[in-house]
Tab-separated table of C-alpha atoms and ligand atoms in Angstrom:
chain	number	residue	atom	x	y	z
A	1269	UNK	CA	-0.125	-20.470	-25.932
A	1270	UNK	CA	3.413	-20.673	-25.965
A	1271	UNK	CA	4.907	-24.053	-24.624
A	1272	UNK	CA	5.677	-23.899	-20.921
A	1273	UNK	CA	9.261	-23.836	-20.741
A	1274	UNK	CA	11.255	-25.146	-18.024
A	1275	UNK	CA	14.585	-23.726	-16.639
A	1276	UNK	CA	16.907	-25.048	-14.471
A	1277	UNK	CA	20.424	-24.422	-13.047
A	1278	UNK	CA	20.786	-27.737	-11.756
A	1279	UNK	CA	19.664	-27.528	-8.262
A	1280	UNK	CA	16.682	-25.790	-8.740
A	1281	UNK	CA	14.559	-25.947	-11.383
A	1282	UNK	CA	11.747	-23.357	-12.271
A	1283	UNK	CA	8.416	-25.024	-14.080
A	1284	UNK	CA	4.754	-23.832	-14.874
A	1285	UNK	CA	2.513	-24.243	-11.762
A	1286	UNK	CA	0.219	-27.763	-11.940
A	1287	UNK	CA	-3.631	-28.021	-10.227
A	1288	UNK	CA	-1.317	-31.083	-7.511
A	1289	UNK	CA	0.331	-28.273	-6.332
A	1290	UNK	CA	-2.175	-26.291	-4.768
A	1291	UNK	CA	-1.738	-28.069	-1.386
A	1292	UNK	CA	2.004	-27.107	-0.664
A	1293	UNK	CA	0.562	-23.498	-1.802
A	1294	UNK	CA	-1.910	-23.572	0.784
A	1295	UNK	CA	0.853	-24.867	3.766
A	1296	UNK	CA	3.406	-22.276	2.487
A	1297	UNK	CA	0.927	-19.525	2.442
A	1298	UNK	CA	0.046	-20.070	6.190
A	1299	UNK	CA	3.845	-18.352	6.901
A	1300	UNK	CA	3.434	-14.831	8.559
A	1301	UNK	CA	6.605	-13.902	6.296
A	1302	UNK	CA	4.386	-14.417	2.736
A	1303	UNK	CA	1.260	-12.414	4.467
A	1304	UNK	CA	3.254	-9.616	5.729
A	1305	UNK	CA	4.906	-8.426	2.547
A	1306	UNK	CA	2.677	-10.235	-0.041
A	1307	UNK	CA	-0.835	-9.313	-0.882
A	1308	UNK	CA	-2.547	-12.754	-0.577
A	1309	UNK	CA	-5.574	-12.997	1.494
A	1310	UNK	CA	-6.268	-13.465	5.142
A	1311	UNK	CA	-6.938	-16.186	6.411
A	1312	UNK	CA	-5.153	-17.995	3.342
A	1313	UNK	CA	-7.856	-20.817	2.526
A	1314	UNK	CA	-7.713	-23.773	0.245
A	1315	UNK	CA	-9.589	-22.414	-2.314
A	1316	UNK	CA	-7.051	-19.197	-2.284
A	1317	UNK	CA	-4.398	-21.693	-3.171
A	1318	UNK	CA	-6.393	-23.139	-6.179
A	1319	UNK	CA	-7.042	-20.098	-7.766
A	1320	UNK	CA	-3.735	-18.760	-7.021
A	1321	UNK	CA	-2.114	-22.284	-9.391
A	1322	UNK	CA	-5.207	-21.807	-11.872
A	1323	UNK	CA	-4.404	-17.997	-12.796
A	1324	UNK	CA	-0.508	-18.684	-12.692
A	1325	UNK	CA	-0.744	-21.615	-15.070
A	1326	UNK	CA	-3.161	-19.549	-17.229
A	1327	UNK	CA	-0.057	-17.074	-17.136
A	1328	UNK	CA	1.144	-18.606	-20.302
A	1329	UNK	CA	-1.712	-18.098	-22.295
A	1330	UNK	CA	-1.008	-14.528	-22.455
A	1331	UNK	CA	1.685	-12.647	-24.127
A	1332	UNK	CA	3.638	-11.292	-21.302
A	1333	UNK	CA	2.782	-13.118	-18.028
A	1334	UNK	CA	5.114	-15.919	-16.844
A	1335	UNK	CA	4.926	-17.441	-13.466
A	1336	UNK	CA	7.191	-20.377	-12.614
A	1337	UNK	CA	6.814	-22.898	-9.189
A	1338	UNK	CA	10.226	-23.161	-7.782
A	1339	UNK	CA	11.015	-27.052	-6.986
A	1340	UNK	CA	14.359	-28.738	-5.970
A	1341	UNK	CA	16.307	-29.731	-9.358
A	1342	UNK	CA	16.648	-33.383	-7.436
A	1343	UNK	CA	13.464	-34.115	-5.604
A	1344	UNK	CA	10.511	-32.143	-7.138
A	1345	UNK	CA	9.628	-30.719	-3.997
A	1346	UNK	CA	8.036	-27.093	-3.640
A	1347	UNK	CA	10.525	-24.612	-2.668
A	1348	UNK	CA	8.831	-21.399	-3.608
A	1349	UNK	CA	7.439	-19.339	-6.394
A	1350	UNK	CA	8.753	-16.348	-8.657
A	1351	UNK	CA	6.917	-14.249	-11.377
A	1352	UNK	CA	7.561	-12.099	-14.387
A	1353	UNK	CA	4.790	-9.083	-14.608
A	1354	UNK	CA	5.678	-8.137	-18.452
A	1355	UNK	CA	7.382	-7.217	-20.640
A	1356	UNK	CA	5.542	-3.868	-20.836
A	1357	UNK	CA	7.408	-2.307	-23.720
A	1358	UNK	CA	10.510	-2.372	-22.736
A	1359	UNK	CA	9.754	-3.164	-18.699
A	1360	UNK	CA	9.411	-5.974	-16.822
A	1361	UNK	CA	9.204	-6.519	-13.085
A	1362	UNK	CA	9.641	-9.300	-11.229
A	1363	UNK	CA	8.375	-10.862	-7.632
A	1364	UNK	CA	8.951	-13.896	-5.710
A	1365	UNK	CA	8.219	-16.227	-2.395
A	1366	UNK	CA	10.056	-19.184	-0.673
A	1367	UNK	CA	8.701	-21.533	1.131
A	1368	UNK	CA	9.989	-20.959	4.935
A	1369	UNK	CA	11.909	-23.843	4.934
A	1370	UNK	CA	13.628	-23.233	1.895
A	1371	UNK	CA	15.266	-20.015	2.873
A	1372	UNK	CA	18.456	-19.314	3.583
A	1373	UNK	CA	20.508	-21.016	1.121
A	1374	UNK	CA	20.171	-19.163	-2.159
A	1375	UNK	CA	17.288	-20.583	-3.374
A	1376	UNK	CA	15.611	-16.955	-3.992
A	1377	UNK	CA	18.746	-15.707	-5.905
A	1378	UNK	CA	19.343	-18.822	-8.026
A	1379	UNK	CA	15.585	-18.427	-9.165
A	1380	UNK	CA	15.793	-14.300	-9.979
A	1381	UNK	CA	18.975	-15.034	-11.781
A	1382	UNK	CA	17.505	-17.569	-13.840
A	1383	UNK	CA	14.149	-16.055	-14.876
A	1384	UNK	CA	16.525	-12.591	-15.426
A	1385	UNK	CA	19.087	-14.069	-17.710
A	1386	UNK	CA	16.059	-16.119	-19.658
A	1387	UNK	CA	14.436	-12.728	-19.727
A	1388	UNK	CA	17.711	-10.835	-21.407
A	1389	UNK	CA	18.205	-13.883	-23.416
A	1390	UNK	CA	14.410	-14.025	-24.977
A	1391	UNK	CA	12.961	-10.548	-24.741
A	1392	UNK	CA	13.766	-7.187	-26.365
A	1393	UNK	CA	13.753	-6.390	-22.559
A	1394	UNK	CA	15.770	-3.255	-21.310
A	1395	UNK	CA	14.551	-2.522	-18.210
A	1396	UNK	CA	14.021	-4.955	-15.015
A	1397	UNK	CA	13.338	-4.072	-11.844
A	1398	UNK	CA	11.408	-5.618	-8.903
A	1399	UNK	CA	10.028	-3.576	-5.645
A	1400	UNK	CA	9.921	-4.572	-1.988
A	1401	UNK	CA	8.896	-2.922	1.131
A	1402	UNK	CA	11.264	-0.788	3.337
A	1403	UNK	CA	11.831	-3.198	5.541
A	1404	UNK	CA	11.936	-6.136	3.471
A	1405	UNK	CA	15.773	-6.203	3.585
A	1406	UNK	CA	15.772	-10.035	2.679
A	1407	UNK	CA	14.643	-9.408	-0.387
A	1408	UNK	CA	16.606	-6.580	-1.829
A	1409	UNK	CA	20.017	-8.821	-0.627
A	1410	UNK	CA	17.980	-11.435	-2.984
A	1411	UNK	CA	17.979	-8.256	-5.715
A	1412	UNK	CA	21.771	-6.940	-5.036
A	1413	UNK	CA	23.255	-10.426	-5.571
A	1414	UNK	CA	21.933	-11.006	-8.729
A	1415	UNK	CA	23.200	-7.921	-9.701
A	1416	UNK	CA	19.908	-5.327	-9.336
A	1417	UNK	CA	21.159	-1.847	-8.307
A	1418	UNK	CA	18.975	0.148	-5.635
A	1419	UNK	CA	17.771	3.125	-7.155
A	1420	UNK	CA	15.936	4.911	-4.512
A	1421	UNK	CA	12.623	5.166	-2.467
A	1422	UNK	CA	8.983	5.682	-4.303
A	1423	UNK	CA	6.635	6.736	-1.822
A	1424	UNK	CA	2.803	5.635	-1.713
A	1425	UNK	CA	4.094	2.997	-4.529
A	1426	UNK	CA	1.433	0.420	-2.858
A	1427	UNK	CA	-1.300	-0.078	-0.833
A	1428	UNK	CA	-1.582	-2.468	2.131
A	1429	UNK	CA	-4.871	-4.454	3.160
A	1430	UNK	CA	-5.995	-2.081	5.108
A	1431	UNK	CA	-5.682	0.598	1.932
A	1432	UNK	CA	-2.555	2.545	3.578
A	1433	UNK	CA	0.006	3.780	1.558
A	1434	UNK	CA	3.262	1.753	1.720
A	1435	UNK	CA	6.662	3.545	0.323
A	1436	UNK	CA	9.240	0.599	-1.189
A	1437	UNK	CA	12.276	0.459	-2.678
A	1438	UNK	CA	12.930	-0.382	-6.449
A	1439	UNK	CA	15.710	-2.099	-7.568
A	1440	UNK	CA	17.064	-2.483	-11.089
A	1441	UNK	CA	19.122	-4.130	-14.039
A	1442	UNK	CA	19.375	-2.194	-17.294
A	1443	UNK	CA	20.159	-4.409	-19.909
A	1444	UNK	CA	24.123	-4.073	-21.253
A	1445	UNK	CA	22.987	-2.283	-24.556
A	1446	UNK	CA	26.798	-1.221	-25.134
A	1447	UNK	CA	27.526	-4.743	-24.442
A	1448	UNK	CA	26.084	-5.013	-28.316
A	1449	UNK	CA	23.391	-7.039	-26.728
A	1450	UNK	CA	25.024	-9.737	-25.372
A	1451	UNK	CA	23.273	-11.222	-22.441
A	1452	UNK	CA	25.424	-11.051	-18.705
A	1453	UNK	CA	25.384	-14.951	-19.451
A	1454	UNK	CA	24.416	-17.970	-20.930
A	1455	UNK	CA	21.062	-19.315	-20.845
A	1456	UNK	CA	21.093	-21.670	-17.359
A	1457	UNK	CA	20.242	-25.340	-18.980
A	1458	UNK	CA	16.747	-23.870	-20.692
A	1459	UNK	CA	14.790	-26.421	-22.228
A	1460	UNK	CA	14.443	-24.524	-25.963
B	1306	COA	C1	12.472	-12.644	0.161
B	1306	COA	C2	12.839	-14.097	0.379
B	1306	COA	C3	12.429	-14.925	-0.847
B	1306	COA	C4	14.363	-14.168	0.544
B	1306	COA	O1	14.705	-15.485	0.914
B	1306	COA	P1	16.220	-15.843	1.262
B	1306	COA	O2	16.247	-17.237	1.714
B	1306	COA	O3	16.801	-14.790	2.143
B	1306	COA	O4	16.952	-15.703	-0.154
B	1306	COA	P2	17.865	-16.801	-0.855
B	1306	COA	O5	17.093	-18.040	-1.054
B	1306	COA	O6	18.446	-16.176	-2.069
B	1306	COA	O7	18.971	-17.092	0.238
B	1306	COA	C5	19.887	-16.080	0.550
B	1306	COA	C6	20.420	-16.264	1.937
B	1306	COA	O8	21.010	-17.550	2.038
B	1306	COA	C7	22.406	-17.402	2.271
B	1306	COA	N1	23.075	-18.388	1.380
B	1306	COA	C8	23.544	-19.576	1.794
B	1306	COA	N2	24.032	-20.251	0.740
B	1306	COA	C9	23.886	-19.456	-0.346
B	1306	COA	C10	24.216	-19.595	-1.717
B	1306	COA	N3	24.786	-20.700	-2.188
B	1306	COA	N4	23.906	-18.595	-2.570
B	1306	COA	C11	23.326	-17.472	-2.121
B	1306	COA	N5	22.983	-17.281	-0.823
B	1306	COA	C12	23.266	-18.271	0.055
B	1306	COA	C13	22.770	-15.997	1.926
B	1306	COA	O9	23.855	-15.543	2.706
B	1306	COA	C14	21.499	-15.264	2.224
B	1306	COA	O10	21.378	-14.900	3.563
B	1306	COA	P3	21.610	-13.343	3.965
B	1306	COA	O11	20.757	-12.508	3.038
B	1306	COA	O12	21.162	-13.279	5.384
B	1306	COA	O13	23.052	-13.094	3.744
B	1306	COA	C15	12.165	-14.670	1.652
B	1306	COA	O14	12.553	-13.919	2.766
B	1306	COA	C16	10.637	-14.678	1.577
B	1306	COA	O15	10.037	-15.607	1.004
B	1306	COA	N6	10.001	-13.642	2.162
B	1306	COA	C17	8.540	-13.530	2.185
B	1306	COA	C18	7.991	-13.116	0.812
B	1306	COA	C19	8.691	-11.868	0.298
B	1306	COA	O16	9.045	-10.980	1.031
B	1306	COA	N7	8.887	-11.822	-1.050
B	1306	COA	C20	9.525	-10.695	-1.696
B	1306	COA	C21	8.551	-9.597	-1.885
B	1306	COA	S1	9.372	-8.173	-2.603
């Protein structure tokens, strides 16, 4: 298993999920905000939020997995969550939730930009990209300011609950190859 690393940019810090979190899961997961564009289940129960901190933590026993609880750098409390799916070869996409009250004030953005530049930094990564729905406009600002580039529409990417197709919109960052490598910049205060 390879150690749960921590990264931080000084006001929020990203850490592997813990079994005491599960009850700020379960509040934040009552938002209409999380149901509507994430998958999680309906009605969002207590046990949904236990599993959901058991498989992230188990995350890190795998090779490619890495899920992360977003907290405040200062206070420790819950702001949101954000996940790698990958690498896959030379993939890896990316997804993420705040906590209502945390929105608003970069929170989103300073998380994506951390787990992207620990991504460059670590990984033989080329390719990162992250989908949301059509309408999720929130979330591809989140994408554009860390420096993801729309590249267009895939239609029928996903399903919803009810099993109807849902078009979204990727957005990526190709890794600077003519760059000779070099990540866009430094690692954000990882604990190596
Ligand atoms: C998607 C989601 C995480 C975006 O949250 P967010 O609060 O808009 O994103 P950030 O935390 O990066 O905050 C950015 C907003 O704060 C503002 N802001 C204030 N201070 C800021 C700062 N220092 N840095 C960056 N943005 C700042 C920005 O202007 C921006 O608002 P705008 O997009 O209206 O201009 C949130 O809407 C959410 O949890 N949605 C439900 C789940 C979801 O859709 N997940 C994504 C699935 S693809």
């Amino acid at each position: 298993m390879e150690r749960e690393i921590t990264l931080t940019d000084g006001a929020v810090t990203l850490r592997a999920w813990r079994p005491d979190d599960a009850p700020a899961v379960l509040a934040a997961c009552q938002d209409p905000l999380i149901a509507r564009f994430i998958p999680i289940p309906q009605p969002y129960t207590e046990a949904d939020a236990q599993t959901f901190v058991e498989i992230r933590r188990r995350d890190w026993e795998t090779e490619d997995e890495r899920s992360f609880a977003i907290v405040d750098a200062t206070t420790g409390e819950l702001l949101g969550s954000i996940a790698r799916h990958g690498p896959f070869g030379h993939r890896a996409t990316f997804g993420y939730w705040l906590v209502s009250q945390a929105r608003g004030r970069g929170v989103a953005t300073r998380a994506l930009r951390l787990v992207t530049d620990w991504t460059i930094a670590t990984t033989e990564v080329i390719r990162l990209d992250l989908f949301t729905e059509v309408e999720n406009d929130a979330s591809g600002r989140v994408a554009t300011r860390v420096g993801f580039v729309r590249e267009g529409v895939r239609r029928a990417w996903d399903l919803d609950r009810e099993g109807r197709p849902i078009d979204v919109i990727f957005y990526v960052l190709v890794r600077d190859l003519a760059a000779g490598d070099e990540v866009r910049s430094a690692l954000h205060g990882a604990n190596r």
